[in-house]
Coordinates of C-alpha atoms in Angstrom, one line a residue:
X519 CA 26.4 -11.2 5.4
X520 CA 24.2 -9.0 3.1
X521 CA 21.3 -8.6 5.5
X522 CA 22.0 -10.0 9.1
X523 CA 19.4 -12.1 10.7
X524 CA 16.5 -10.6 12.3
X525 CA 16.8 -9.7 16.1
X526 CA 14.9 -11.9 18.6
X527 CA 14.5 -8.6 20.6
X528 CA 11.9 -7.9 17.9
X529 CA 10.0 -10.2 19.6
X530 CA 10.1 -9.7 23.0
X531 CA 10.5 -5.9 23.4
X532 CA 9.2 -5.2 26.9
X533 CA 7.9 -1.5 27.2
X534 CA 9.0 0.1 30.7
X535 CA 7.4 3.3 31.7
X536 CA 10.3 5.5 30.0
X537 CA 9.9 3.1 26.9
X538 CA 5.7 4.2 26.7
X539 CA 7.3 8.0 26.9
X540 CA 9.4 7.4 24.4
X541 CA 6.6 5.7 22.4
X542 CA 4.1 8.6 22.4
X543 CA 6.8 10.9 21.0
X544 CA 7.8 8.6 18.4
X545 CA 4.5 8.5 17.4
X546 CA 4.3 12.5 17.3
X547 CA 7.6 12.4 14.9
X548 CA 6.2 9.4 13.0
X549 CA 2.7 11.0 12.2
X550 CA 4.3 14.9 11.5
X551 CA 5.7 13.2 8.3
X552 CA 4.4 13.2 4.8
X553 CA 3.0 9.9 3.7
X554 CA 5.4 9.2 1.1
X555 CA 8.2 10.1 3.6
X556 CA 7.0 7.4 6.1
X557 CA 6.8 4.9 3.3
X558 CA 10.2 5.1 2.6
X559 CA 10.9 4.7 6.1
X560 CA 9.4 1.8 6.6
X561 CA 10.4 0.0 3.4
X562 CA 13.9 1.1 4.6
X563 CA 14.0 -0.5 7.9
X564 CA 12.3 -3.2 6.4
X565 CA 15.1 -3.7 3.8
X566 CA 18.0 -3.2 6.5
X567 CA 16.4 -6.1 8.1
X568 CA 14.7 -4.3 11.2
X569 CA 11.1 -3.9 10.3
X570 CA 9.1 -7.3 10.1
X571 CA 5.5 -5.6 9.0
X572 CA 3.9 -4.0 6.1
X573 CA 5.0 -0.9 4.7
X574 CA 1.4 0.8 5.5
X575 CA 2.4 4.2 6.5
X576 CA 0.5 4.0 10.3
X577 CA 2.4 4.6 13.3
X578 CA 2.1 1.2 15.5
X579 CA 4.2 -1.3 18.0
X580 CA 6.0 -2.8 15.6
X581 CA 6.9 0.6 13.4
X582 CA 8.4 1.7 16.9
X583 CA 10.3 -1.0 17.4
X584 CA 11.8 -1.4 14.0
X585 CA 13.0 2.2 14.9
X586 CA 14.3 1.5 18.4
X587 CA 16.5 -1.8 16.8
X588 CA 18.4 0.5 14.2
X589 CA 19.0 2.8 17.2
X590 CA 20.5 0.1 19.1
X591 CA 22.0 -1.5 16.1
X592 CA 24.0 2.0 15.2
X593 CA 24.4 2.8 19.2
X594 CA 22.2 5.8 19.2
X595 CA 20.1 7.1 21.6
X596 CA 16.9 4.7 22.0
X597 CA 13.9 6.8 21.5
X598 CA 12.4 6.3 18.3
X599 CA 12.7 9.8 16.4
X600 CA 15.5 9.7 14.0
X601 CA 17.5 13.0 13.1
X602 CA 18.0 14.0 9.8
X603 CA 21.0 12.7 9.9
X604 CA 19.6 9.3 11.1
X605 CA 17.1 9.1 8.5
X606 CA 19.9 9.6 5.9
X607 CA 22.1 6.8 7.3
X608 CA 19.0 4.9 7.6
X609 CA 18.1 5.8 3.6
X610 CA 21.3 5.3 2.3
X611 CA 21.9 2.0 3.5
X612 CA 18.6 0.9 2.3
X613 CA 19.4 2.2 -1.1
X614 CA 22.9 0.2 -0.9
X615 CA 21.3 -3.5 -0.2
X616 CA 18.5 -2.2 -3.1
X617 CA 21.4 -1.5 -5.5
X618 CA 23.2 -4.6 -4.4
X619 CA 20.5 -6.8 -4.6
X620 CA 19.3 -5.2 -8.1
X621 CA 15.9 -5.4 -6.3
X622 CA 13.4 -4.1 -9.2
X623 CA 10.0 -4.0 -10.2
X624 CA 8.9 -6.3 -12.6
X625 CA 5.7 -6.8 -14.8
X626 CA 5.1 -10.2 -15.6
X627 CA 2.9 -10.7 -18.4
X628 CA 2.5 -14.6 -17.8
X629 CA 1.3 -14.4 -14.3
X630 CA -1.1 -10.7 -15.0
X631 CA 1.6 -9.2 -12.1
X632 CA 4.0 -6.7 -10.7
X633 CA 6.6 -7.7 -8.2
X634 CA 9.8 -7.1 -7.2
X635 CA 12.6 -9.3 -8.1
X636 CA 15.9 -9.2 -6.7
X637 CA 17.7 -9.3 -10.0
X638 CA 21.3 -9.3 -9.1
X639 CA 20.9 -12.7 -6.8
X640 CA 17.9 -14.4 -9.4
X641 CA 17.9 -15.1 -12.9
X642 CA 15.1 -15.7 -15.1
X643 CA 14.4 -19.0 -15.9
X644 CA 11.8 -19.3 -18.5
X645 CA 8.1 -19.4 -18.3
X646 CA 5.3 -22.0 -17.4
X647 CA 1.8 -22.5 -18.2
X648 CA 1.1 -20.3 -15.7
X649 CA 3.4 -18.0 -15.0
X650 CA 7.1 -17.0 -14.8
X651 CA 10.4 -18.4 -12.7
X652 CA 13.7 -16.9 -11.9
X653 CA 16.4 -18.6 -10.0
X654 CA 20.0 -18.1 -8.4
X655 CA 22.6 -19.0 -10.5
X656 CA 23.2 -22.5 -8.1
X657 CA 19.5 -23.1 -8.3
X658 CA 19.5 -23.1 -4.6
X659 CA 16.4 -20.5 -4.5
X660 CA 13.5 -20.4 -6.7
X661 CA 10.9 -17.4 -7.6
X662 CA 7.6 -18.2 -9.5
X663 CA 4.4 -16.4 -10.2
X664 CA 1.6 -18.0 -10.7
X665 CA -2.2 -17.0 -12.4
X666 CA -4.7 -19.7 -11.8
X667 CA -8.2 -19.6 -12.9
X668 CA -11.3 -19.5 -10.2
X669 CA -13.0 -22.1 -12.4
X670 CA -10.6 -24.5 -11.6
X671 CA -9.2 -24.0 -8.3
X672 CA -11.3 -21.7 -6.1
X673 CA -9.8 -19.3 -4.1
X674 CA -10.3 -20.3 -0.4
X675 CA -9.8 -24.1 -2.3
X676 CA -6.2 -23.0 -3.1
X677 CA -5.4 -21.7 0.4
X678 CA -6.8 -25.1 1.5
X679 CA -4.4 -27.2 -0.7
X680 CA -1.3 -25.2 0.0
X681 CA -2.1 -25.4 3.8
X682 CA -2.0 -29.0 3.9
X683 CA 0.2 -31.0 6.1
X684 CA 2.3 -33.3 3.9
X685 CA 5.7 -35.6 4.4
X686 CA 8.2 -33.1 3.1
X687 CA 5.6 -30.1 3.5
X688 CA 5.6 -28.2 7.1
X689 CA 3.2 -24.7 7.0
X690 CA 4.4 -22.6 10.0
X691 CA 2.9 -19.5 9.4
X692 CA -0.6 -18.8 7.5
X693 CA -3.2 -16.8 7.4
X694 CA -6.8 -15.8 5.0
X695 CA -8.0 -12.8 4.4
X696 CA -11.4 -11.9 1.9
X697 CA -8.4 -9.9 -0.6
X698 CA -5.4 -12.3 -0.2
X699 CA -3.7 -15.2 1.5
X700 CA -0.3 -15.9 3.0
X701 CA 1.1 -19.4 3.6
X702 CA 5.0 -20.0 4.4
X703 CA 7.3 -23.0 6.0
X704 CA 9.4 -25.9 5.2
X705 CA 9.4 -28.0 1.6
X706 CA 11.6 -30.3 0.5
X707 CA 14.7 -28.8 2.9
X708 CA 13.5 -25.1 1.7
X709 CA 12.0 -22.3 3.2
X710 CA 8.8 -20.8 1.1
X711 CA 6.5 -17.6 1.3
X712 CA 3.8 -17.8 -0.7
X713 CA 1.1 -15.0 -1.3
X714 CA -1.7 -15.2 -3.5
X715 CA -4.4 -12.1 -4.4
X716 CA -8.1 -13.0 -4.9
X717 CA -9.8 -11.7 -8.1
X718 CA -12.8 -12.3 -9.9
X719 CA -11.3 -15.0 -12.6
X720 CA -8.1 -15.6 -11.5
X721 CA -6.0 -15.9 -8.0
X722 CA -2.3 -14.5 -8.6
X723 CA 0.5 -14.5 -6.6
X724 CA 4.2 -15.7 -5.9
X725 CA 6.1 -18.3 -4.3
X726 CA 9.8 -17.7 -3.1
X727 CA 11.6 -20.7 -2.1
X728 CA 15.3 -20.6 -0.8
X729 CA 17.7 -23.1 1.5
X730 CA 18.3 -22.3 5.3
X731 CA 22.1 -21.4 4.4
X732 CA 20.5 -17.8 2.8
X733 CA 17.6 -17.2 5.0
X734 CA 19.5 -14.1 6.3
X735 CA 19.3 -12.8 2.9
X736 CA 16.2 -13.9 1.5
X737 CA 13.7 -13.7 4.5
X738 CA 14.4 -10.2 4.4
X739 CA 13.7 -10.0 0.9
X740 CA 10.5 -12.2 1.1
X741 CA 8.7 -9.7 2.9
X742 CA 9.6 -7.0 0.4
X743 CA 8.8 -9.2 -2.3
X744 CA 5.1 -9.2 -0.5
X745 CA 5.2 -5.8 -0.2
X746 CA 5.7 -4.5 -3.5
X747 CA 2.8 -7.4 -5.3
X748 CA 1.1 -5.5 -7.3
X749 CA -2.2 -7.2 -9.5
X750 CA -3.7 -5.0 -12.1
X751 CA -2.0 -2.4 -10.2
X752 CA -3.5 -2.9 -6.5
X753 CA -0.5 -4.0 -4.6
X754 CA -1.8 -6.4 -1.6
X755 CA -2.3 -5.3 2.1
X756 CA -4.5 -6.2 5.0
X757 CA -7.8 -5.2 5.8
X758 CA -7.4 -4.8 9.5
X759 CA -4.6 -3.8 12.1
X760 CA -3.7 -6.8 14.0
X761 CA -0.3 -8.8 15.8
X762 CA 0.8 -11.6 14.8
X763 CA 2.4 -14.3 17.1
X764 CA 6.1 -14.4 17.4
X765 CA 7.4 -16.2 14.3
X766 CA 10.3 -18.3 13.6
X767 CA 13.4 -17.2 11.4
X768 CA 12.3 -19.4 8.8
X769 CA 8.5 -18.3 8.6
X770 CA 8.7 -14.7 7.9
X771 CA 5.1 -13.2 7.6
X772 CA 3.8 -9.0 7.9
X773 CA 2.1 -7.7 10.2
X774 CA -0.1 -4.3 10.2
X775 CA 0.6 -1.3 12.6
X776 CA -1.7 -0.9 15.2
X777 CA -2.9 2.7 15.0
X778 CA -4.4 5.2 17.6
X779 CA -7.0 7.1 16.6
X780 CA -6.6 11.5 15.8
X781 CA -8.9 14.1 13.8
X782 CA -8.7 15.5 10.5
X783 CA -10.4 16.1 7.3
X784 CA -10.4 14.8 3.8
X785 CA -12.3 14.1 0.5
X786 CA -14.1 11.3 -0.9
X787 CA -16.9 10.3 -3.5
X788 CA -19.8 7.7 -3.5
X789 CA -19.3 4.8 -6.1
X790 CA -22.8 3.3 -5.3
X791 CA -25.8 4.3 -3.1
X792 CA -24.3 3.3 0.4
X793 CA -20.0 2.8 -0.2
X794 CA -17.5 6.1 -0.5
X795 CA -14.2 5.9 -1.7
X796 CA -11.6 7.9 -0.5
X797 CA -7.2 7.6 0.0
X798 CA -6.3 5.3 3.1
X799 CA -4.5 8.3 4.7
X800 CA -7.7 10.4 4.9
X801 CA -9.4 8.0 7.4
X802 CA -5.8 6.7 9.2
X803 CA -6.7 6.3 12.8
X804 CA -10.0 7.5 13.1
X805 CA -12.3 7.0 16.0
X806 CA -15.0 8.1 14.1
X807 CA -15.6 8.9 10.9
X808 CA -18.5 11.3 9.7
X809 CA -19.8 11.9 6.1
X810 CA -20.4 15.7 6.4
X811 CA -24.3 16.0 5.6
X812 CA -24.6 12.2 5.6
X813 CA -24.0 11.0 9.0
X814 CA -21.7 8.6 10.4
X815 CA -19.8 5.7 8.5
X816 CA -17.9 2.7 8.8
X817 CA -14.9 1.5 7.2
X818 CA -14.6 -1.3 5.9
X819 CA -11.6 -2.0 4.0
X820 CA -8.1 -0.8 3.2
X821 CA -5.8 -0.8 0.5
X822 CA -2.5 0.3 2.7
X823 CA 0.1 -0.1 -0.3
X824 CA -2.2 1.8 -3.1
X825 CA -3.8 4.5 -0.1
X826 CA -7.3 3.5 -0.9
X827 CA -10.0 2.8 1.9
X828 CA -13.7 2.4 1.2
X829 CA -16.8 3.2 3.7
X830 CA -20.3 2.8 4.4
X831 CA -22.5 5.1 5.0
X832 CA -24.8 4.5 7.9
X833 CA -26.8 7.5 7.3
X834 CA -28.6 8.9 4.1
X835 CA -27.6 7.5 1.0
X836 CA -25.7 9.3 -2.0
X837 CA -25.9 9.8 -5.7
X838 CA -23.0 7.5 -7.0
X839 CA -20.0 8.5 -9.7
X840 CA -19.6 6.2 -12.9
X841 CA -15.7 5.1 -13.5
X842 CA -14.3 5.5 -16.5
X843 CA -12.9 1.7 -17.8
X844 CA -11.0 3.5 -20.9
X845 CA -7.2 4.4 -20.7
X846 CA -6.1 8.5 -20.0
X847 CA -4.5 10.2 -22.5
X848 CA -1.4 12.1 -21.8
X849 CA -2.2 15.8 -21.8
X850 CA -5.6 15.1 -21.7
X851 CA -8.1 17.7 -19.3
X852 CA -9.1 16.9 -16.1
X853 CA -10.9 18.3 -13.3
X854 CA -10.0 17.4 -9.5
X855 CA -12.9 18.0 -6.9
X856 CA -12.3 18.2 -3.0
X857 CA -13.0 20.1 0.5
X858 CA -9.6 21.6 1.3
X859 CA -8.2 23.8 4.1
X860 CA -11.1 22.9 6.2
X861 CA -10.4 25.6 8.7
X862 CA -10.0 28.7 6.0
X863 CA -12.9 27.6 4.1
X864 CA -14.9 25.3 5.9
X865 CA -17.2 23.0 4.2
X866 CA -16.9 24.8 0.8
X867 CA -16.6 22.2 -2.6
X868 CA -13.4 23.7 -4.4
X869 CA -13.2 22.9 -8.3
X870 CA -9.6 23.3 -10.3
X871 CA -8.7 22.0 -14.2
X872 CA -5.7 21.1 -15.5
X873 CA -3.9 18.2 -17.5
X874 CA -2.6 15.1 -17.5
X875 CA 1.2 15.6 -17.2
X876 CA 2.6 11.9 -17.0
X877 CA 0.8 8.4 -17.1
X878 CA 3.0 7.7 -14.2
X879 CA 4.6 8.7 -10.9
X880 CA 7.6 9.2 -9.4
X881 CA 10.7 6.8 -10.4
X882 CA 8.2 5.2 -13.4
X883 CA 5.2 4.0 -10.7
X884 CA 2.4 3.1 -12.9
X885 CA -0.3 2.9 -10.5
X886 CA -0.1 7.3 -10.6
X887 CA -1.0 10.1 -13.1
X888 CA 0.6 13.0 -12.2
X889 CA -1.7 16.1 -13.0
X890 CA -1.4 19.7 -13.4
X891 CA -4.6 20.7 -11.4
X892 CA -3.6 22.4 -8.3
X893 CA -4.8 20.7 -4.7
X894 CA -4.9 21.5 -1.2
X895 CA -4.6 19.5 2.5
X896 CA -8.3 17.9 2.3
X897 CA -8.1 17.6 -1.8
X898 CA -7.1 14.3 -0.2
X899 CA -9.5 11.1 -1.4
X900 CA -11.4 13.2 -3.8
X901 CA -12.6 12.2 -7.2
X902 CA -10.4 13.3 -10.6
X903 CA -13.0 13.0 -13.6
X904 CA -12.9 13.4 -16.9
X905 CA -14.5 16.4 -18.8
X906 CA -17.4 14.1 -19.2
X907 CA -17.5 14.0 -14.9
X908 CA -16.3 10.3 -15.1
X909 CA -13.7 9.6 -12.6
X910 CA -10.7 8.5 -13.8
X911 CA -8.5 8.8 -10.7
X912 CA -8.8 9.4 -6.9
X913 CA -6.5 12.3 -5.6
X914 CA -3.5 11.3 -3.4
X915 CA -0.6 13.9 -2.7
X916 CA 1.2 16.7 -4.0
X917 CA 5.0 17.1 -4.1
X918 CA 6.8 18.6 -0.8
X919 CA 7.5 22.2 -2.3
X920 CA 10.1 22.9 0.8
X921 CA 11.9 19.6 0.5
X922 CA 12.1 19.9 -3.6
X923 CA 13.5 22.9 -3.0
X924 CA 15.9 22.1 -0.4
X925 CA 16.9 18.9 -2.7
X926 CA 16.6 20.6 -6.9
X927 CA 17.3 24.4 -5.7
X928 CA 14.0 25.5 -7.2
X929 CA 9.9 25.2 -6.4
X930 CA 8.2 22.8 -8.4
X931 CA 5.0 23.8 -10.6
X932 CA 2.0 22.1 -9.6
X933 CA 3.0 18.4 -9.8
X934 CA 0.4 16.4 -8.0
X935 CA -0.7 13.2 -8.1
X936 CA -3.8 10.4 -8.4
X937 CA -3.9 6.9 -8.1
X938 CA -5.6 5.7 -11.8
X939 CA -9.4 4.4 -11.7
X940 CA -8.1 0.8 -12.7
X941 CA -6.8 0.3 -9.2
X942 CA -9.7 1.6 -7.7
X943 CA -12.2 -0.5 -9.9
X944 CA -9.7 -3.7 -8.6
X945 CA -10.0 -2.7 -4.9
X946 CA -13.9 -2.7 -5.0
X947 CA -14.0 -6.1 -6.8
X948 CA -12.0 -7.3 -3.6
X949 CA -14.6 -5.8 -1.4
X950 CA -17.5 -7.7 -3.4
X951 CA -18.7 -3.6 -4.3
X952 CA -20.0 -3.3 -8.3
X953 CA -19.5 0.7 -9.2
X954 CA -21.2 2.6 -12.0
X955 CA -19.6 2.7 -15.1
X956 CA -19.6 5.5 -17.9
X957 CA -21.0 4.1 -21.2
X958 CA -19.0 5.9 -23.2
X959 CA -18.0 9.5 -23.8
X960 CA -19.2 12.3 -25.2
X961 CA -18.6 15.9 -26.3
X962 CA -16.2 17.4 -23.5
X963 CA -18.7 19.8 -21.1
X964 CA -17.2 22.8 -19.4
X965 CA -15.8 22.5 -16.0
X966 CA -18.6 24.5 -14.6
X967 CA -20.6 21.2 -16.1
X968 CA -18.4 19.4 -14.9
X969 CA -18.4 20.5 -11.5
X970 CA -22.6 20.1 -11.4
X971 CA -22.0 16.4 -12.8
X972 CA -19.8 15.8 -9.7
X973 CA -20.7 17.6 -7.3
X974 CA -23.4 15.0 -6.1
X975 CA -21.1 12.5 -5.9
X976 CA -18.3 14.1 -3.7
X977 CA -18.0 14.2 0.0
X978 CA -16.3 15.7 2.7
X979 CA -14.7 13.3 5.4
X980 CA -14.4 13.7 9.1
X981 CA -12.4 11.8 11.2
X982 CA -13.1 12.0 14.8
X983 CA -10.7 10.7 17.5
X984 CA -14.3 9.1 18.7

């Protein structure tokens, strides 16, 4: 079979004594990893069938356990940390099922969306009034997207409809969260997912429908189907770590890590009086989190998939940034604020120019610029503006210089990367927050100009363990 069916042990792991050992230094390997490198993991031993969760990026039970059952599955030793070796037998077959499957990312115009489609098992099949289908070639499985207006089916009035009990309609799995909703089960002798985002006009989503004879194949997919939704750019995730029960065969559903928290610093910048912005990794497992010069905050939202988070401040309040709603300009200059190398230069506001290299990121992902402005550990969450100090992106990463080199044979030249201000502007309509916007622009200002336009704005994080 193309993906075999998913273990019961998932389910009913038991952690012995040794197993908790084992689980602490899992969790040490898991967290010494880039971001991006634990991303992959995860989508990878979620597309070999062996990771039942969201691709988040936080180290929890269930990331642990994924890990341990492709262990077991390719009789190696059982604690969690993969060799090199491992992670390349564990990449490469994810890459084979991803070829096979044609899985790719697809913008669908009808529906306002970006999925992935499996496009070597489903066709497409033409469009409807509100959105667009693809089948298998039997017609035994069925993909749709779907747009539908808030003024005529509310949001949490959708969930209720596709939640009801009918005849020939069985929900064994659903759930409702303020950003998004997931419903699967039984209709008509098929297994559906369905997942629908909330916006502020219209509630988008998918619906994936397939016979019991190909669950093994497309309950797997399903759940990266989820994971890759993407609307207006902000691909869906949940708001709060959290298990789910133990779930049938033919219900798949995802499930956030359960973090523990550690200490660190970062970058972020005030989008109103009382709400920062800053990437999802900066505040990852915090105990605490401190506004340094503000006082303490709280988080209260994540955007796992897209690395956003957005706080509260529970101290003073701040001066907030206005976004920029306009598109960027390839080649156009830029300015990235931040605090990094905490210990070397303590709380010190560090300015850098550059450009606009790309309007996307690595293998074509839209949601990135990739910029020319030099960061640092702790650039991390901090605003990119415009010459006019609008923000136009939120730093995220930088490319791994050591493995580029061990991988092209040469040291890249200040490739970094933002996620665009589009995504955040879509990620604080979830959160019910309204940001500043820029009126328009102007005459481009120096950077020193820039840097006093922004400065006000942007924050230093601390995350505590408590």
């Amino acid at each position: 079979m193309l993906i075999r069916v998913i273990a019961s042990a998932l389910l009913c792991f038991a952690f012995t004594p040794a197993a908790l050992a084992d689980y602490s230094a899992s969790r040490t390997w898991f967290r010494s990893l880039d971001q991006d490198d634990r991303l992959v993991l995860q989508f990878s031993l979620m597309f070999t069938d062996n990771y039942v969760a969201l691709a988040d990026g936080l180290f929890g039970r269930r990331t642990y356990e994924a890990l341990i059952n492709f262990q077991t599955r390719h009789g190696l030793p059982k604690d969690g940390v993969l060799s090199p070796s491992e992670r390349d037998t564990l990449i490469s077959e994810a890459a084979a099922l991803w070829t096979l499957t044609g899985f790719r990312f697809v913008d669908d115009a009808a529906a306002g969306l970006t999925l992935g489609v499996p496009t070597a098992l489903l066709h497409p099949a033409g469009s409807t009034s509100r959105g667009s289908r693809w089948e298998s070639s039997n017609g035994t499985v069925e993909l749709e997207t779907v747009s539908i207006p808030v003024n005529e089916t509310a949001y949490t009035d959708l969930y209720d409809r596709l939640t009801t009990e009918k005849t020939t309609r069985h929900v064994s799995y659903s759930t409702i969260k303020p950003s998004f909703f997931i419903v699967s089960g039984m209709t008509h002798g098929k297994i559906f997912y369905t997942r629908f985002q909330r916006g502020r006009f219209e509630t988008r989503g998918f619906s994936l429908a397939w016979t019991p004879d190909v669950d093994a194949v497309f309950s797997p997919l399903a759940i990266a189907i989820s994971n890759s939704l993407s609307v207006g750019g902000a691909r869906v995730t949940s708001s709060s770590p959290q298990e789910t029960p133990a779930r049938p065969v033919t219900s798949p559903s995802i499930t956030p890590n359960a973090p523990e928290p550690h200490e660190g610093f970062g970058s972020g910048f005030f989008v109103d009086e009382n709400h920062i912005v800053t990437a999802g990794h900066v505040v990852e497992d915090c105990g605490a989190i401190e506004i340094v010069g503000y006082g303490k905050a709280s988080l209260l939202r994540t955007d796992a998939t897209n690395d956003l988070a957005v706080l509260e401040s529970l101290g003073r309040s701040g001066t907030p940034a206005k976004l920029r709603r306009g598109p960027v300009r390839l080649g156009e200059e830029i300015v990235a604020l931040g605090y990094p190398l905490t210990i070397a230069m303590a709380d010190t506001l560090t300015v850098t120019g550059g450009n606009v290299n790309a309007l996307s990121g690595l293998g074509g992902d839209s949601r990135i610029l990739r910029i020319s402005a030099p960061i640092q550990p702790g650039n991390s969450g901090g605003p990119l503006v415009d010459r006019n100090g609008n923000i136009v992106g939120l730093v995220t990463s930088k490319l791994d210089e050591l493995r580029t080199l061990e991988i092209a044979g040469t040291l890249p030249q200040n490739v970094n990367f933002a996620l665009k201000a589009s995504l955040i502007d879509n990620f604080l309509a979830s959160a019910g927050i309204e940001p500043e916007y820029a009126s328009g622009t102007s005459e481009p200002a120096s950077i020193a100009d820039v840097a006093e336009i922004a400065k006000p704005f942007t924050v230093q994080l601390h995350c505590r363990p408590e």
